[in-house]
């Protein structure tokens, strides 16, 4: 749409009648030059009539644009007289015509012409009166129009120029009206309004509301765009990256990687289900952008599937004499466990396919549980893996996390299998007694599935998401204590106890195994270092106090380290002999005093023997009697069972008050305080009853307890001594502590076979049935003392 250059209306002679051209969706204002495409028969006829006459025609809008064949009533009665500037007949019969609006006219009457609309029309001129108000309205309309054009991209910015050049309010109003994007009805309203001021007001109002709408539209567009941009940004960047990578030839690298993976999947010997899964995952990976987090997850997963052993196995060789040789090669003594292992292997060999129970080595740290496992693997020609279950409280540590978790990995079992690299390793599960259960699930239930031959054919790991067959694996477990292991697990196990070594055994193990091993590990030669037997004994007795040989090995390692330094520094061929005197140079001051026994026989102090997870331990028990009101106080780390024992001991002492010549109300007039000074280790096993009772009776009767004596046994209220567990461990502990007299329950006589012969030789055992016997052996006569408060002296 153009605006005519002419400033004044042409002095046209308007004929009485005019052909009329109905316009579907357009209102033409005076002075506008508009191209029109005319196709309707009646309209073409009107144009032809106009051309034949004066080239003048009346343009009036239809009320409804969709009406094809409008009637008189369908046409607005105010229109615009127009002059035809150009007319062009197009090949399809339609006409393109360029018209210029001249002035407003009102239709008076429709003539009965059939071919086209012919009307009688009269002047419909605008009224304009110059006023300050008019100017002001005009200026704001112009300013608003400028803002409107800026916001509306569909109006060419030059239109603003055509207005600023004008000063005729009427023209300005018409130009704006024609340029604004409005509904036909609104435009017609503007055409109908004769008063220029009113028209201008109307325009201003429309402009203001249009601007408001446009602003909101713009804001919404902006918001939508930022949203779109954010989501599209990543996409574009990814695409760009792909393009860059393509340019750099990286894509090839990726496809090489994919090809390699394909190859590996083919060769991994996976079961069909797993293979299909791996291939599907690989196809997914191919489609991903290689640097995306998603791709990294997929790659790691595939890596796990590929690296896990699916069919690779070692061939079992079970040759009993050979296995025996290997076990002996690797371990000193341990005759019983070795025998049990060989029997186990023999059964395995005979009943191929039948896998039997799971071996479980139970014993304190450093007694060779792990290394026995390793030897079994060696003797069978299998690979060996070890995982520790100590502190595992989450089921996911056994079964893994689902892949949807960030940084998810398979559980320890599958990790172990990957490390093993074969489907039939010897798999050592260390510290099964240290698993804990909490809200994250019960790991022992998962472990049960691992160990159960009925279920472990299809072990499910959350990460792996495909079943894994564990049937070929030979599981061995280890534990320090038996009782914390959940019952259902115990039921599947064959328990082999390793209770600890005597000093003699330790010396042998050190000389034959630990010293040569450490010398080699430190890059030394045999000649570099010699540890005298006496020095070794000193290390065992004064630097370590343990059932196993872990600290012993550590001490030897420390010596070797220091020797290595000396060898390197002195550069000459060094030969160092470690003697009992020179040990201090390497290991600093001794940590323990050998012969823990007290210097003299004490009242209210007895030595007991406890069985803990680090083996046997000496346990001193103190009882103090003070005048009071009969309170029983227990301090130190007394387990629940020991508290019970303490109460039973008091009960027994009361029942024997008469025999023991105690005042019958001694328990009422005194407070009894039982204390276990060496309380660092949890004492388990109800075996301190006679020790507490002895200390108590000693305290109340003022009879000292023999210091060269240690005892173990549980007590009933009637003073019967009940059997205990872990006799061997306890005897070893007494021996380590330099105590050679032991009181133990008669019923434990049957365990004496377990006790090494050389120990039996040096020790005296008192097997007792009642507390009275204990008292006879343990309590010495009371020394004469002043202020005897509790009992009448016998001696
Ligand atoms: P555990 O698993 O019971 O805690 P390890 O098997 O780790 O103990 O043993 C600790 C160290 O002591 C290892 O170097 C092991 O070889 C050595 N060892 C333990 N018992 C013996 C033994 N009877 N003969 C030889 N070496 C032993």
PDB file of N, CA and C and ligand atoms in Angstrom, residues 330-332 334 364-371 501 509 513-514 517 549-550 553, ligand 1:
ATOM      1  N   UNK A 330      53.725 -74.234  52.494  1.00  0.00           N
ATOM      2  CA  UNK A 330      53.336 -72.871  52.841  1.00  0.00           C
ATOM      3  C   UNK A 330      53.110 -72.650  54.326  1.00  0.00           C
ATOM      4  N   UNK A 331      52.898 -73.741  55.089  1.00  0.00           N
ATOM      5  CA  UNK A 331      52.540 -73.543  56.490  1.00  0.00           C
ATOM      6  C   UNK A 331      53.244 -74.492  57.421  1.00  0.00           C
ATOM      7  N   UNK A 332      53.629 -73.952  58.519  1.00  0.00           N
ATOM      8  CA  UNK A 332      54.187 -74.768  59.579  1.00  0.00           C
ATOM      9  C   UNK A 332      53.050 -75.220  60.496  1.00  0.00           C
ATOM     10  N   UNK A 334      49.804 -76.492  62.103  1.00  0.00           N
ATOM     11  CA  UNK A 334      48.404 -76.493  61.638  1.00  0.00           C
ATOM     12  C   UNK A 334      47.969 -77.873  61.156  1.00  0.00           C
ATOM     13  N   UNK A 364      41.695 -66.262  65.491  1.00  0.00           N
ATOM     14  CA  UNK A 364      42.158 -64.887  65.649  1.00  0.00           C
ATOM     15  C   UNK A 364      42.970 -64.403  64.447  1.00  0.00           C
ATOM     16  N   UNK A 365      43.236 -63.116  64.363  1.00  0.00           N
ATOM     17  CA  UNK A 365      43.980 -62.596  63.214  1.00  0.00           C
ATOM     18  C   UNK A 365      45.399 -63.163  63.159  1.00  0.00           C
ATOM     19  N   UNK A 366      45.894 -63.321  61.959  1.00  0.00           N
ATOM     20  CA  UNK A 366      47.298 -63.701  61.785  1.00  0.00           C
ATOM     21  C   UNK A 366      47.618 -65.152  62.052  1.00  0.00           C
ATOM     22  N   UNK A 367      46.586 -66.028  62.045  1.00  0.00           N
ATOM     23  CA  UNK A 367      46.899 -67.434  62.273  1.00  0.00           C
ATOM     24  C   UNK A 367      46.980 -68.212  60.965  1.00  0.00           C
ATOM     25  N   UNK A 368      46.873 -67.506  59.844  1.00  0.00           N
ATOM     26  CA  UNK A 368      47.084 -68.166  58.559  1.00  0.00           C
ATOM     27  C   UNK A 368      45.816 -68.564  57.831  1.00  0.00           C
ATOM     28  N   UNK A 369      44.694 -67.910  58.144  1.00  0.00           N
ATOM     29  CA  UNK A 369      43.440 -68.264  57.476  1.00  0.00           C
ATOM     30  C   UNK A 369      43.511 -67.919  55.987  1.00  0.00           C
ATOM     31  N   UNK A 370      43.926 -66.687  55.731  1.00  0.00           N
ATOM     32  CA  UNK A 370      43.998 -66.260  54.336  1.00  0.00           C
ATOM     33  C   UNK A 370      45.028 -67.079  53.584  1.00  0.00           C
ATOM     34  N   UNK A 371      46.155 -67.310  54.233  1.00  0.00           N
ATOM     35  CA  UNK A 371      47.203 -67.976  53.471  1.00  0.00           C
ATOM     36  C   UNK A 371      46.859 -69.450  53.234  1.00  0.00           C
ATOM     37  N   UNK A 501      49.032 -69.866  68.013  1.00  0.00           N
ATOM     38  CA  UNK A 501      50.282 -70.625  68.085  1.00  0.00           C
ATOM     39  C   UNK A 501      50.929 -70.498  69.448  1.00  0.00           C
ATOM     40  N   UNK A 509      57.673 -70.713  62.806  1.00  0.00           N
ATOM     41  CA  UNK A 509      57.049 -70.032  61.651  1.00  0.00           C
ATOM     42  C   UNK A 509      57.932 -68.865  61.218  1.00  0.00           C
ATOM     43  N   UNK A 513      59.439 -69.285  57.715  1.00  0.00           N
ATOM     44  CA  UNK A 513      58.617 -68.606  56.709  1.00  0.00           C
ATOM     45  C   UNK A 513      58.748 -67.082  56.728  1.00  0.00           C
ATOM     46  N   UNK A 514      58.493 -66.523  57.914  1.00  0.00           N
ATOM     47  CA  UNK A 514      58.368 -65.067  57.926  1.00  0.00           C
ATOM     48  C   UNK A 514      59.701 -64.372  57.634  1.00  0.00           C
ATOM     49  N   UNK A 517      60.753 -64.724  54.000  1.00  0.00           N
ATOM     50  CA  UNK A 517      59.825 -63.950  53.162  1.00  0.00           C
ATOM     51  C   UNK A 517      60.142 -62.459  53.249  1.00  0.00           C
ATOM     52  N   UNK A 549      50.464 -64.459  64.105  1.00  0.00           N
ATOM     53  CA  UNK A 549      51.840 -63.996  63.899  1.00  0.00           C
ATOM     54  C   UNK A 549      51.881 -62.696  63.103  1.00  0.00           C
ATOM     55  N   UNK A 550      50.782 -61.970  63.117  1.00  0.00           N
ATOM     56  CA  UNK A 550      50.731 -60.772  62.284  1.00  0.00           C
ATOM     57  C   UNK A 550      51.709 -59.700  62.764  1.00  0.00           C
ATOM     58  N   UNK A 553      55.276 -60.731  62.250  1.00  0.00           N
ATOM     59  CA  UNK A 553      55.719 -60.495  60.873  1.00  0.00           C
ATOM     60  C   UNK A 553      56.026 -59.017  60.668  1.00  0.00           C
TER      61      UNK A 553
HETATM   62  P1  LIG B   1      44.707 -64.406  58.868  1.00  0.00           P
HETATM   63  O1  LIG B   1      44.072 -64.483  57.536  1.00  0.00           O
HETATM   64  O2  LIG B   1      44.350 -65.546  59.751  1.00  0.00           O
HETATM   65  O3  LIG B   1      44.492 -63.105  59.571  1.00  0.00           O
HETATM   66  P2  LIG B   1      47.141 -64.536  57.382  1.00  0.00           P
HETATM   67  O4  LIG B   1      46.813 -65.721  56.566  1.00  0.00           O
HETATM   68  O5  LIG B   1      47.061 -63.210  56.743  1.00  0.00           O
HETATM   69  O6  LIG B   1      46.262 -64.533  58.684  1.00  0.00           O
HETATM   70  O7  LIG B   1      48.557 -64.746  58.018  1.00  0.00           O
HETATM   71  C1  LIG B   1      49.417 -63.710  58.385  1.00  0.00           C
HETATM   72  C2  LIG B   1      50.817 -64.039  57.972  1.00  0.00           C
HETATM   73  O8  LIG B   1      51.305 -65.108  58.743  1.00  0.00           O
HETATM   74  C3  LIG B   1      50.942 -64.478  56.550  1.00  0.00           C
HETATM   75  O9  LIG B   1      52.116 -63.959  56.005  1.00  0.00           O
HETATM   76  C4  LIG B   1      51.005 -65.981  56.650  1.00  0.00           C
HETATM   77  O10 LIG B   1      51.730 -66.524  55.584  1.00  0.00           O
HETATM   78  C5  LIG B   1      51.753 -66.169  57.957  1.00  0.00           C
HETATM   79  N1  LIG B   1      51.417 -67.421  58.600  1.00  0.00           N
HETATM   80  C6  LIG B   1      50.391 -67.640  59.435  1.00  0.00           C
HETATM   81  N2  LIG B   1      50.376 -68.896  59.864  1.00  0.00           N
HETATM   82  C7  LIG B   1      51.421 -69.523  59.296  1.00  0.00           C
HETATM   83  C8  LIG B   1      51.940 -70.844  59.353  1.00  0.00           C
HETATM   84  N3  LIG B   1      51.368 -71.789  60.083  1.00  0.00           N
HETATM   85  N4  LIG B   1      53.019 -71.128  58.644  1.00  0.00           N
HETATM   86  C9  LIG B   1      53.600 -70.179  57.905  1.00  0.00           C
HETATM   87  N5  LIG B   1      53.185 -68.910  57.814  1.00  0.00           N
HETATM   88  C10 LIG B   1      52.099 -68.568  58.500  1.00  0.00           C
END
